[in-house]
């Protein structure tokens, strides 16, 4: 069940990004972006995807309720009696209207409005909004909105650009646009994290499944930022290098995957209580040693751990060197995955709880 709903969330992030990228690019003049292959079918599939994929939490709840209710009653109760179901009903309505607008070739302003309302719906009915309604609503909406706009434009240009014409003029606006989006995503993400993990417990949370995935998510952001730096700033000749854009988009997909699986774990509002109930993270005791309550994460350097962390930094440097030496861009994807794995394992080997 967790794998199914997490995979659905990954596809949901992609669907939102594809639609947001399409809307943003409709407001960009033709001479300030590459020639793109557009598909109304993919836009409609993305809209349908948002409707069906966002039903996952409702399905989970209905399955849980079936232990005490009938099949039809459990679904009706899940949809009408709980916030998650009520949010999905609004998503269904807005998604249908957006699909009709796209199918009929409606105004870009109308498309932008209904997509924005869909994102606000996700924010309003998110888990964080149950902890603090208005702050959670604003933070989650900002996080999804700017993530989708940045990732969406990148997705369209990386995979659907037919040629590199207008590339310099595209970078002139997209680089500061992406910089602002990334800053908004990271700032809102940090504040959201503190709703679930106290700053003092950040390292302690690594002993839990949620914390392990949170750490992996943060590590996976580093290669994304490196690829963005290469595409936006270090490409001095402003040459259209679509392979590097594809690498950046796939690295962003890795972040989506870690985020989706993390959202399915119990958040450690109290790390020690969560450890008692949920147990430790995967392989944590094999790597970091036994876990003791209360958790007190500390640095305990080992030769193997230090070597692995050093190797991870070398892999990150090789990613940068590979760009300057004009090596195959796909090698950087492997180097990035190697960085995440080696830094994670090395850090765990250098920790004790």
Coordinates of C-alpha atoms in Angstrom, one line a residue:
X1 CA 0.0 0.0 0.0
X2 CA 2.8 2.5 0.9
X3 CA 4.6 1.8 -2.3
X4 CA 1.4 2.3 -4.4
X5 CA 0.4 5.6 -2.8
X6 CA 4.0 6.9 -2.8
X7 CA 4.4 6.1 -6.5
X8 CA 1.0 7.8 -7.1
X9 CA 2.4 10.9 -5.3
X10 CA 5.5 11.0 -7.6
X11 CA 3.2 10.9 -10.6
X12 CA 1.1 13.6 -9.0
X13 CA 4.1 15.9 -8.7
X14 CA 5.0 15.3 -12.3
X15 CA 1.4 16.0 -13.4
X16 CA 1.3 19.3 -11.5
X17 CA 4.7 20.2 -12.9
X18 CA 3.8 19.5 -16.5
X19 CA 0.6 21.6 -16.2
X20 CA 2.4 24.5 -14.4
X21 CA 5.2 24.5 -16.9
X22 CA 2.7 24.7 -19.8
X23 CA 0.9 27.6 -18.2
X24 CA 4.1 29.5 -17.4
X25 CA 5.4 29.1 -20.9
X26 CA 2.1 30.3 -22.4
X27 CA 2.9 33.7 -20.9
X28 CA 6.5 33.8 -22.4
X29 CA 6.8 35.4 -25.9
X30 CA 7.8 33.0 -28.7
X31 CA 11.2 34.8 -29.2
X32 CA 12.2 34.2 -25.5
X33 CA 11.9 30.4 -25.4
X34 CA 12.9 27.4 -27.5
X35 CA 10.5 25.9 -30.0
X36 CA 8.5 23.3 -28.0
X37 CA 6.5 20.3 -28.9
X38 CA 3.1 20.8 -27.3
X39 CA 0.5 18.1 -26.7
X40 CA -3.1 18.7 -25.6
X41 CA -3.4 15.0 -24.9
X42 CA -0.6 15.1 -22.3
X43 CA -2.2 18.2 -20.7
X44 CA -5.5 16.4 -20.5
X45 CA -3.8 13.2 -19.1
X46 CA -2.0 15.3 -16.5
X47 CA -5.3 16.9 -15.4
X48 CA -6.9 13.5 -15.2
X49 CA -3.8 12.3 -13.3
X50 CA -4.3 14.9 -10.7
X51 CA -7.9 13.8 -10.2
X52 CA -7.2 10.1 -10.0
X53 CA -3.8 10.2 -8.3
X54 CA -5.0 12.5 -5.5
X55 CA -7.6 9.9 -4.7
X56 CA -4.9 7.7 -3.1
X57 CA -5.3 9.0 0.5
X58 CA -9.1 8.7 0.2
X59 CA -8.6 5.1 -0.9
X60 CA -6.3 4.4 2.0
X61 CA -8.9 5.8 4.4
X62 CA -11.7 3.9 2.8
X63 CA -9.8 0.6 3.1
X64 CA -9.2 1.4 6.8
X65 CA -12.9 2.1 7.4
X66 CA -13.9 -1.2 5.7
X67 CA -12.9 -3.1 8.9
X68 CA -16.1 -1.7 10.5
X69 CA -18.2 -0.6 7.6
X70 CA -19.4 -1.9 4.3
X71 CA -17.6 -1.1 1.0
X72 CA -20.0 1.6 -0.3
X73 CA -20.5 3.1 3.1
X74 CA -16.8 3.3 3.8
X75 CA -16.1 5.2 0.5
X76 CA -19.0 7.5 1.1
X77 CA -17.9 8.3 4.6
X78 CA -14.3 8.8 3.5
X79 CA -15.3 11.2 0.8
X80 CA -17.9 13.2 2.7
X81 CA -17.0 12.9 6.3
X82 CA -13.3 13.6 6.3
X83 CA -11.2 16.6 5.2
X84 CA -9.1 14.5 2.8
X85 CA -12.3 13.3 1.0
X86 CA -13.8 16.8 0.9
X87 CA -10.5 18.1 -0.6
X88 CA -10.7 15.4 -3.3
X89 CA -14.2 16.5 -4.2
X90 CA -13.0 20.0 -4.8
X91 CA -10.0 18.7 -6.8
X92 CA -12.5 16.6 -8.9
X93 CA -14.6 19.7 -9.7
X94 CA -11.7 22.0 -10.5
X95 CA -9.9 19.2 -12.5
X96 CA -13.0 18.7 -14.7
X97 CA -13.3 22.4 -15.3
X98 CA -9.6 22.7 -16.1
X99 CA -9.8 19.7 -18.5
X100 CA -12.7 21.3 -20.4
X101 CA -10.9 24.6 -20.6
X102 CA -7.8 22.9 -22.1
X103 CA -9.8 20.8 -24.5
X104 CA -11.7 23.8 -25.8
X105 CA -8.4 25.8 -26.1
X106 CA -9.5 28.3 -23.4
X107 CA -7.7 31.4 -22.3
X108 CA -4.3 31.0 -20.6
X109 CA -5.6 33.1 -17.8
X110 CA -8.4 30.8 -17.1
X111 CA -6.0 27.8 -17.2
X112 CA -3.7 29.6 -14.8
X113 CA -6.6 30.4 -12.4
X114 CA -7.9 26.8 -12.2
X115 CA -4.5 25.3 -11.8
X116 CA -3.7 27.9 -9.0
X117 CA -7.0 26.9 -7.3
X118 CA -6.0 23.2 -7.5
X119 CA -2.7 24.0 -5.9
X120 CA -4.5 26.0 -3.1
X121 CA -6.8 23.0 -2.6
X122 CA -3.8 20.8 -2.1
X123 CA -2.3 23.3 0.4
X124 CA -5.6 23.8 2.3
X125 CA -6.2 20.0 2.8
X126 CA -2.5 19.1 3.4
X127 CA -1.3 17.4 6.5
X128 CA 0.5 20.4 7.8
X129 CA -2.7 22.5 7.6
X130 CA -4.2 20.2 10.3
X131 CA -1.4 21.4 12.6
X132 CA -1.7 25.1 11.8
X133 CA -4.5 25.9 9.4
X134 CA -3.5 29.2 7.8
X135 CA 0.3 29.0 8.2
X136 CA 0.2 25.4 6.9
X137 CA -2.1 26.3 4.1
X138 CA 0.2 29.2 3.0
X139 CA 3.4 27.3 3.3
X140 CA 2.3 24.1 1.5
X141 CA 0.7 26.1 -1.3
X142 CA 3.9 28.2 -1.8
X143 CA 6.0 25.0 -1.7
X144 CA 3.9 23.2 -4.3
X145 CA 3.4 26.3 -6.5
X146 CA 7.0 27.3 -6.9
X147 CA 8.2 23.7 -7.2
X148 CA 5.7 23.0 -10.0
X149 CA 6.6 26.1 -11.9
X150 CA 10.4 25.6 -11.8
X151 CA 10.2 21.8 -12.4
X152 CA 7.5 22.3 -15.1
X153 CA 9.4 24.7 -17.2
X154 CA 12.5 22.5 -16.9
X155 CA 10.5 19.4 -17.8
X156 CA 9.1 21.0 -21.0
X157 CA 12.4 22.4 -22.2
X158 CA 14.5 19.3 -21.3
X159 CA 12.2 16.8 -23.0
X160 CA 10.0 18.7 -25.5
X161 CA 12.3 21.3 -27.0
X162 CA 12.8 20.7 -30.7
X163 CA 15.8 22.9 -31.0
X164 CA 17.9 25.4 -29.1
X165 CA 16.9 28.6 -30.8
X166 CA 16.4 31.7 -28.5
X167 CA 18.4 29.8 -25.9
X168 CA 20.3 32.9 -24.6
X169 CA 17.1 34.9 -24.4
X170 CA 15.4 32.0 -22.6
X171 CA 18.2 31.8 -20.0
X172 CA 18.0 35.6 -19.5
X173 CA 14.6 35.2 -17.8
X174 CA 14.6 31.5 -16.7
X175 CA 17.8 31.7 -14.6
X176 CA 16.5 34.4 -12.2
X177 CA 13.1 32.8 -12.4
X178 CA 14.5 29.4 -11.4
X179 CA 16.7 31.0 -8.7
X180 CA 13.6 32.7 -7.1
X181 CA 11.6 29.5 -7.3
X182 CA 14.3 27.4 -5.7
X183 CA 14.8 29.9 -2.9
X184 CA 11.0 29.9 -2.3
X185 CA 10.8 26.1 -2.3
X186 CA 13.8 25.7 0.0
X187 CA 12.7 28.4 2.5
X188 CA 9.1 27.1 2.7
X189 CA 10.5 23.5 2.9
X190 CA 12.7 24.3 5.9
X191 CA 9.8 26.0 7.8
X192 CA 7.5 23.0 6.9
X193 CA 10.2 20.6 8.2
X194 CA 10.3 22.4 11.6
X195 CA 6.5 21.7 12.0
X196 CA 7.4 18.0 12.2
X197 CA 11.0 17.9 13.4
X198 CA 12.4 20.3 16.0
X199 CA 15.7 21.9 14.9
X200 CA 17.4 20.3 17.9
X201 CA 16.1 16.9 16.9
X202 CA 17.1 17.0 13.2
X203 CA 20.1 14.7 13.6
X204 CA 18.3 12.5 16.1
X205 CA 15.5 12.0 13.6
X206 CA 17.9 10.2 11.3
X207 CA 17.4 7.1 13.4
X208 CA 13.8 6.9 12.2
X209 CA 12.4 6.0 8.7
X210 CA 11.0 9.6 8.3
X211 CA 14.4 11.1 9.2
X212 CA 16.3 8.8 7.0
X213 CA 14.2 9.8 4.0
X214 CA 14.4 13.4 5.0
X215 CA 18.2 13.2 5.0
X216 CA 18.3 11.4 1.6
X217 CA 16.0 14.1 0.2
X218 CA 18.3 16.9 1.5
X219 CA 21.3 15.1 0.0
X220 CA 19.6 14.6 -3.3
X221 CA 19.0 18.3 -3.6
X222 CA 22.7 19.0 -3.8
X223 CA 23.3 17.4 -7.2
X224 CA 20.1 19.1 -8.5
X225 CA 21.6 22.5 -7.4
X226 CA 24.9 21.5 -9.0
X227 CA 23.2 20.7 -12.3
X228 CA 21.2 23.9 -12.1
X229 CA 24.4 25.8 -11.6
X230 CA 25.9 24.2 -14.6
X231 CA 22.9 24.8 -16.8
X232 CA 22.2 28.4 -15.6
X233 CA 25.6 29.9 -14.9
X234 CA 28.6 27.8 -15.9
X235 CA 27.5 27.4 -19.5
X236 CA 29.4 30.5 -20.6
X237 CA 28.9 29.9 -24.3
X238 CA 25.1 29.7 -23.6
X239 CA 25.0 26.5 -25.8
X240 CA 21.8 24.5 -25.8
X241 CA 22.7 21.3 -24.0
X242 CA 19.5 19.3 -23.8
X243 CA 21.2 16.3 -22.2
X244 CA 22.3 18.3 -19.2
X245 CA 18.7 19.6 -18.8
X246 CA 17.4 16.0 -18.9
X247 CA 20.0 15.1 -16.2
X248 CA 18.7 18.0 -14.0
X249 CA 15.1 16.9 -14.5
X250 CA 15.9 13.3 -13.6
X251 CA 17.8 14.4 -10.5
X252 CA 14.7 16.4 -9.5
X253 CA 12.7 13.2 -10.0
X254 CA 14.9 11.5 -7.3
X255 CA 14.0 14.3 -4.9
X256 CA 10.3 13.7 -5.7
X257 CA 10.7 10.0 -5.0
X258 CA 12.3 10.6 -1.6
X259 CA 9.6 13.2 -0.8
X260 CA 6.8 10.9 -1.7
X261 CA 8.0 8.0 0.4
X262 CA 8.9 10.3 3.3
X263 CA 5.3 11.6 3.4
X264 CA 4.1 8.1 4.1
X265 CA 6.1 7.7 7.2
X266 CA 5.2 8.8 10.8
X267 CA 6.6 12.3 11.3
X268 CA 8.7 12.5 14.5
X269 CA 6.9 15.2 16.5
X270 CA 8.6 13.5 19.4
X271 CA 11.6 11.5 18.2
X272 CA 11.9 9.1 21.2
X273 CA 8.2 8.3 21.3
X274 CA 8.2 7.7 17.6
X275 CA 11.2 5.3 17.9
X276 CA 9.3 3.4 20.6
X277 CA 6.3 3.0 18.4
X278 CA 7.7 2.7 14.9
X279 CA 11.2 1.4 15.5
X280 CA 14.4 2.5 13.8
X281 CA 15.0 3.2 10.2
X282 CA 16.2 0.7 7.6
X283 CA 19.8 -0.6 8.2
X284 CA 20.4 2.1 10.8
X285 CA 21.6 -0.2 13.5
X286 CA 23.9 -2.1 11.0
X287 CA 25.5 1.2 10.0
X288 CA 25.4 3.4 13.1
X289 CA 25.2 0.9 15.8
X290 CA 22.5 0.2 18.5
X291 CA 19.9 2.8 19.3
X292 CA 19.4 4.0 22.8
X293 CA 16.5 6.1 24.3
X294 CA 16.8 9.0 24.7
X295 CA 18.4 9.5 21.3
X296 CA 21.6 11.6 21.3
X297 CA 23.1 11.6 17.9
X298 CA 26.9 12.2 18.0
X299 CA 29.8 12.2 15.6
X300 CA 31.9 9.1 16.0
X301 CA 34.4 9.2 13.1
X302 CA 35.4 5.9 11.5
X303 CA 37.9 5.2 8.7
X304 CA 35.4 3.7 6.4
X305 CA 32.8 6.4 7.0
X306 CA 35.3 9.2 6.4
X307 CA 36.6 7.6 3.2
X308 CA 33.1 7.2 1.9
X309 CA 32.3 10.9 2.6
X310 CA 35.5 11.9 1.0
X311 CA 34.6 9.8 -2.0
X312 CA 31.2 11.4 -2.2
X313 CA 32.8 14.9 -2.5
X314 CA 35.1 13.6 -5.2
X315 CA 32.1 12.3 -7.2
X316 CA 30.5 15.7 -6.9
X317 CA 33.7 17.4 -8.1
X318 CA 33.9 14.9 -11.0
X319 CA 30.4 15.9 -12.0
X320 CA 31.6 19.5 -12.3
X321 CA 34.8 18.4 -14.1
X322 CA 32.8 16.3 -16.5
X323 CA 31.0 19.3 -17.7
X324 CA 34.2 21.3 -18.4
X325 CA 35.8 18.3 -20.1
X326 CA 32.6 17.8 -22.2
X327 CA 32.1 14.2 -21.0
X328 CA 28.8 12.5 -21.6
X329 CA 26.2 14.3 -19.5
X330 CA 24.6 11.0 -18.4
X331 CA 27.8 10.1 -16.6
X332 CA 26.9 12.9 -14.2
X333 CA 23.6 11.2 -13.4
X334 CA 25.5 8.1 -12.2
X335 CA 28.0 10.3 -10.3
X336 CA 25.1 12.1 -8.6
X337 CA 23.5 8.8 -7.5
X338 CA 26.9 7.7 -6.3
X339 CA 27.3 10.9 -4.3
X340 CA 24.0 10.4 -2.5
X341 CA 24.7 6.8 -1.6
X342 CA 28.3 7.2 -0.5
X343 CA 27.7 10.4 1.5
X344 CA 24.6 8.8 3.2
X345 CA 26.4 5.5 4.1
X346 CA 29.5 7.4 5.1
X347 CA 27.6 9.8 7.4
X348 CA 25.7 6.9 9.0
X349 CA 29.0 5.0 9.7
X350 CA 30.3 8.2 11.4
X351 CA 27.3 8.5 13.7
X352 CA 26.3 6.9 17.0
X353 CA 23.0 7.2 18.8

